[in-house]
GROMACS .gro file of C-alpha atoms in nm:
model
  220
    1MET     CA    1   1.013   4.160  -1.847
    2LEU     CA    2   0.774   3.868  -1.813
    3TYR     CA    3   0.436   3.851  -1.702
    4PRO     CA    4   0.396   3.614  -1.398
    5LEU     CA    5   0.072   3.361  -1.472
    6ASN     CA    6  -0.041   3.036  -1.307
    7VAL     CA    7  -0.190   2.794  -1.561
    8ASP     CA    8  -0.465   2.545  -1.500
    9LEU     CA    9  -0.366   2.259  -1.756
   10THR     CA   10  -0.677   2.050  -1.706
   11GLY     CA   11  -0.761   1.893  -2.034
   12ARG     CA   12  -0.535   2.073  -2.196
   13CYS     CA   13  -0.255   1.930  -2.467
   14VAL     CA   14   0.094   2.010  -2.375
   15VAL     CA   15   0.340   1.847  -2.608
   16ILE     CA   16   0.713   1.784  -2.511
   17VAL     CA   17   0.959   1.749  -2.792
   18GLY     CA   18   1.274   1.547  -2.698
   19GLY     CA   19   1.281   1.195  -2.445
   20GLY     CA   20   1.589   1.288  -2.252
   21THR     CA   21   1.636   1.399  -1.900
   22VAL     CA   22   1.557   1.756  -1.957
   23ALA     CA   23   1.224   1.652  -2.104
   24GLU     CA   24   1.159   1.397  -1.819
   25ARG     CA   25   1.188   1.703  -1.596
   26LYS     CA   26   0.927   1.892  -1.768
   27VAL     CA   27   0.684   1.589  -1.779
   28CYS     CA   28   0.720   1.517  -1.438
   29GLY     CA   29   0.651   1.895  -1.328
   30ILE     CA   30   0.342   1.931  -1.535
   31LEU     CA   31   0.228   1.594  -1.381
   32ALA     CA   32   0.287   1.691  -1.057
   33ALA     CA   33   0.118   2.045  -1.113
   34ASP     CA   34  -0.208   1.875  -1.279
   35SER     CA   35  -0.249   1.552  -1.345
   36GLU     CA   36  -0.528   1.582  -1.579
   37ALA     CA   37  -0.328   1.746  -1.846
   38SER     CA   38  -0.297   1.552  -2.159
   39VAL     CA   39   0.081   1.541  -2.193
   40ARG     CA   40   0.216   1.406  -2.539
   41VAL     CA   41   0.612   1.336  -2.587
   42ILE     CA   42   0.744   1.315  -2.931
   43ALA     CA   43   1.081   1.146  -2.926
   44PRO     CA   44   1.248   0.816  -3.096
   45ALA     CA   45   1.357   0.693  -2.766
   46LEU     CA   46   1.291   0.772  -2.391
   47THR     CA   47   1.428   0.791  -2.046
   48ASP     CA   48   1.333   0.471  -1.821
   49ALA     CA   49   1.112   0.751  -1.620
   50LEU     CA   50   0.938   0.836  -1.943
   51ARG     CA   51   0.904   0.525  -2.057
   52ALA     CA   52   0.744   0.356  -1.729
   53LEU     CA   53   0.460   0.659  -1.736
   54ALA     CA   54   0.426   0.609  -2.132
   55ASP     CA   55   0.340   0.222  -2.030
   56ARG     CA   56   0.119   0.315  -1.731
   57GLY     CA   57  -0.076   0.556  -1.982
   58ARG     CA   58   0.010   0.854  -1.785
   59ILE     CA   59   0.154   1.039  -2.111
   60ALA     CA   60   0.098   0.975  -2.481
   61TRP     CA   61   0.438   0.884  -2.661
   62HIS     CA   62   0.477   0.922  -3.056
   63GLY     CA   63   0.824   0.774  -3.120
   64GLU     CA   64   0.951   0.931  -3.403
   65GLN     CA   65   1.125   1.220  -3.527
   66TYR     CA   66   0.952   1.580  -3.477
   67THR     CA   67   0.823   1.660  -3.769
   68ASN     CA   68   0.639   1.973  -3.904
   69GLY     CA   69   0.253   1.969  -3.821
   70ASP     CA   70   0.312   1.764  -3.496
   71LEU     CA   71   0.192   2.059  -3.258
   72THR     CA   72  -0.151   2.010  -3.373
   73ASP     CA   73  -0.410   2.085  -3.069
   74ALA     CA   74  -0.120   2.188  -2.823
   75PHE     CA   75  -0.153   2.448  -2.597
   76LEU     CA   76   0.199   2.467  -2.474
   77VAL     CA   77   0.511   2.342  -2.589
   78TYR     CA   78   0.873   2.221  -2.472
   79ALA     CA   79   1.153   2.177  -2.728
   80ALA     CA   80   1.365   2.000  -2.530
   81THR     CA   81   1.577   1.766  -2.773
   82ASP     CA   82   1.998   1.798  -2.800
   83SER     CA   83   1.964   1.957  -3.167
   84ALA     CA   84   1.949   2.312  -3.165
   85ALA     CA   85   1.828   2.271  -3.540
   86VAL     CA   86   1.501   2.078  -3.409
   87ASN     CA   87   1.431   2.271  -3.143
   88ALA     CA   88   1.430   2.605  -3.356
   89SER     CA   89   1.190   2.387  -3.587
   90VAL     CA   90   0.962   2.343  -3.314
   91ALA     CA   91   0.978   2.705  -3.232
   92ALA     CA   92   0.865   2.800  -3.576
   93GLU     CA   93   0.605   2.568  -3.579
   94ALA     CA   94   0.500   2.722  -3.248
   95GLU     CA   95   0.487   3.053  -3.350
   96LYS     CA   96   0.296   2.997  -3.666
   97ARG     CA   97   0.028   2.842  -3.464
   98GLY     CA   98   0.040   3.089  -3.206
   99ILE     CA   99   0.129   2.837  -2.933
  100LEU     CA  100   0.352   2.919  -2.590
  101VAL     CA  101   0.664   2.755  -2.630
  102ASN     CA  102   0.978   2.700  -2.414
  103VAL     CA  103   1.304   2.626  -2.587
  104ILE     CA  104   1.584   2.473  -2.361
  105ASP     CA  105   1.876   2.675  -2.276
  106ASP     CA  106   1.756   2.966  -2.520
  107PRO     CA  107   1.524   3.245  -2.368
  108ARG     CA  108   1.526   3.414  -2.654
  109ALA     CA  109   1.370   3.191  -2.892
  110SER     CA  110   1.060   3.107  -2.535
  111THR     CA  111   0.759   3.261  -2.530
  112PHE     CA  112   0.724   3.163  -2.170
  113HIS     CA  113   0.986   3.016  -1.897
  114ILE     CA  114   0.916   2.807  -1.605
  115PRO     CA  115   1.019   2.961  -1.320
  116SER     CA  116   1.213   2.741  -1.008
  117THR     CA  117   0.958   2.637  -0.769
  118VAL     CA  118   0.880   2.508  -0.437
  119ARG     CA  119   0.548   2.346  -0.386
  120ARG     CA  120   0.359   2.237  -0.070
  121GLY     CA  121   0.033   2.086  -0.179
  122ASP     CA  122  -0.189   2.400  -0.272
  123PHE     CA  123   0.100   2.649  -0.162
  124LEU     CA  124   0.331   2.746  -0.443
  125LEU     CA  125   0.629   2.953  -0.449
  126THR     CA  126   0.809   3.054  -0.775
  127VAL     CA  127   1.157   3.230  -0.841
  128SER     CA  128   1.218   3.371  -1.204
  129THR     CA  129   1.512   3.555  -1.360
  130GLY     CA  130   1.366   3.573  -1.686
  131GLY     CA  131   1.639   3.275  -1.802
  132ARG     CA  132   1.899   3.535  -1.725
  133SER     CA  133   2.063   3.342  -1.436
  134PRO     CA  134   1.887   2.981  -1.365
  135ALA     CA  135   2.161   2.925  -1.113
  136LEU     CA  136   2.061   3.224  -0.889
  137SER     CA  137   1.676   3.091  -0.919
  138ARG     CA  138   1.804   2.719  -0.801
  139ALA     CA  139   1.974   2.921  -0.504
  140ILE     CA  140   1.689   3.116  -0.397
  141ARG     CA  141   1.481   2.778  -0.435
  142MET     CA  142   1.689   2.630  -0.213
  143GLU     CA  143   1.643   2.863   0.053
  144LEU     CA  144   1.260   2.905   0.037
  145GLU     CA  145   1.285   2.531   0.060
  146GLN     CA  146   1.424   2.559   0.408
  147LEU     CA  147   1.231   2.847   0.470
  148TYR     CA  148   0.861   2.665   0.397
  149PRO     CA  149   0.892   2.292   0.454
  150GLU     CA  150   0.627   2.058   0.379
  151ALA     CA  151   0.441   2.168   0.721
  152PHE     CA  152   0.320   2.458   0.528
  153GLY     CA  153   0.125   2.233   0.273
  154GLN     CA  154  -0.070   2.046   0.553
  155TRP     CA  155  -0.099   2.402   0.736
  156LEU     CA  156  -0.286   2.518   0.440
  157GLU     CA  157  -0.561   2.252   0.443
  158ARG     CA  158  -0.628   2.332   0.805
  159VAL     CA  159  -0.648   2.693   0.726
  160ALA     CA  160  -0.897   2.655   0.467
  161HIS     CA  161  -1.124   2.480   0.695
  162LEU     CA  162  -1.072   2.709   0.975
  163ARG     CA  163  -1.170   2.983   0.725
  164ARG     CA  164  -1.506   2.818   0.647
  165GLU     CA  165  -1.559   2.789   1.046
  166MET     CA  166  -1.488   3.110   1.108
  167ARG     CA  167  -1.712   3.286   0.854
  168THR     CA  168  -2.014   3.151   1.103
  169MET     CA  169  -1.815   3.185   1.437
  170LEU     CA  170  -1.680   3.561   1.367
  171SER     CA  171  -1.991   3.741   1.257
  172THR     CA  172  -1.833   4.069   1.134
  173SER     CA  173  -1.532   4.147   0.888
  174ARG     CA  174  -1.351   4.373   1.141
  175GLU     CA  175  -1.352   4.033   1.392
  176ARG     CA  176  -1.212   3.825   1.069
  177THR     CA  177  -0.940   4.080   0.987
  178ALA     CA  178  -0.821   4.075   1.366
  179PHE     CA  179  -0.829   3.691   1.339
  180TRP     CA  180  -0.629   3.653   1.015
  181ARG     CA  181  -0.408   3.913   1.151
  182ILE     CA  182  -0.306   3.691   1.458
  183ALA     CA  183  -0.286   3.392   1.218
  184LEU     CA  184  -0.026   3.527   1.034
  185ARG     CA  185   0.196   3.637   1.335
  186PRO     CA  186   0.572   3.495   1.328
  187TYR     CA  187   0.527   3.296   1.661
  188ILE     CA  188   0.223   3.087   1.486
  189LEU     CA  189   0.435   3.071   1.156
  190ASN     CA  190   0.706   2.975   1.369
  191MET     CA  191   0.491   2.666   1.493
  192VAL     CA  192   0.394   2.576   1.150
  193HIS     CA  193   0.734   2.579   1.050
  194ASP     CA  194   0.826   2.377   1.333
  195GLY     CA  195   0.564   2.072   1.248
  196GLU     CA  196   0.352   2.211   1.531
  197LEU     CA  197   0.037   2.214   1.365
  198GLU     CA  198  -0.196   2.093   1.596
  199LYS     CA  199  -0.046   2.343   1.884
  200ALA     CA  200  -0.090   2.652   1.602
  201GLU     CA  201  -0.477   2.568   1.519
  202VAL     CA  202  -0.537   2.556   1.914
  203GLU     CA  203  -0.372   2.892   1.922
  204LEU     CA  204  -0.587   3.009   1.648
  205ARG     CA  205  -0.899   2.846   1.778
  206ASN     CA  206  -0.839   2.990   2.098
  207ALA     CA  207  -0.780   3.355   1.975
  208ALA     CA  208  -1.125   3.320   1.760
  209LEU     CA  209  -1.291   3.269   2.100
  210ASP     CA  210  -1.109   3.536   2.254
  211ILE     CA  211  -1.212   3.781   1.944
  212GLY     CA  212  -1.574   3.662   1.961
  213ALA     CA  213  -1.631   3.735   2.346
  214LYS     CA  214  -1.460   4.050   2.333
  215SER     CA  215  -1.709   4.130   2.050
  216SER     CA  216  -2.008   4.013   2.254
  217ASP     CA  217  -1.948   4.218   2.568
  218GLY     CA  218  -1.827   4.512   2.382
  219SER     CA  219  -1.482   4.536   2.528
  220ASP     CA  220  -1.371   4.585   2.131
   0.00000   0.00000   0.00000
C-alpha cells in the first residue's frame, strides 16, 4: 500500500537517467507540474523534444552513460533507460543515498510511483493502481478527463476570488457554509462542466446576496 503525497519540487533536483520517449514523458510531466524544478537528464542521446528543452536551458543534459555517483544532490530519481542492468544500478545508488526512485516497468524496484493525472490548472486528480495495472489507471484517467474538462481549472481561479469576497460579505461561518453547499450543488457544477462560468458565478453571487439578506432580517 502506497502513501499518496503531492510534492513541491521548486528548487529541487530531479534526475532522469535515460533520454528516450519514456524519459521525455517524465520530464514533461515534471516541468508541467513545477517549472522551477531543476531537471538533470543523463543520457548519451536525447529525443528531439528533450534536446529542444536542453537547448532552451529548461533542462541540464549530461551527455554520457550513467555512472555511479551521478545522483549526487538528487531529490527524486527516474531510471528510464531500456537497459534493466542500468536501471538496477540507478536504483541501487538511489537506495544507498536514501533517494526516492522510480524504475520504469519495475514497480517492485521503485520507492515511489507516478499516478495517472488529470491536471486542470491547480485542480489535480490522480489515479493509481500501485503499478499493478497502468492500463486501468489510464482508462479511469480518460473518464475523468471527460468528467472534468479544462473549464474546472478556470472555475477554480474564480472560486478562489469568490472565497476572498465571501469572507467579507458573509460574516459568520454558518453563512459561509450555506454558500459553499450551494457552490457544490450539481446544477452549479453542470454549468462549469458545460463552460458556462459566467452563469455559474452569477448564480453564486445571487446566492450570497440571498443568504446575507436572510441573515440580516432574521429569517434564517
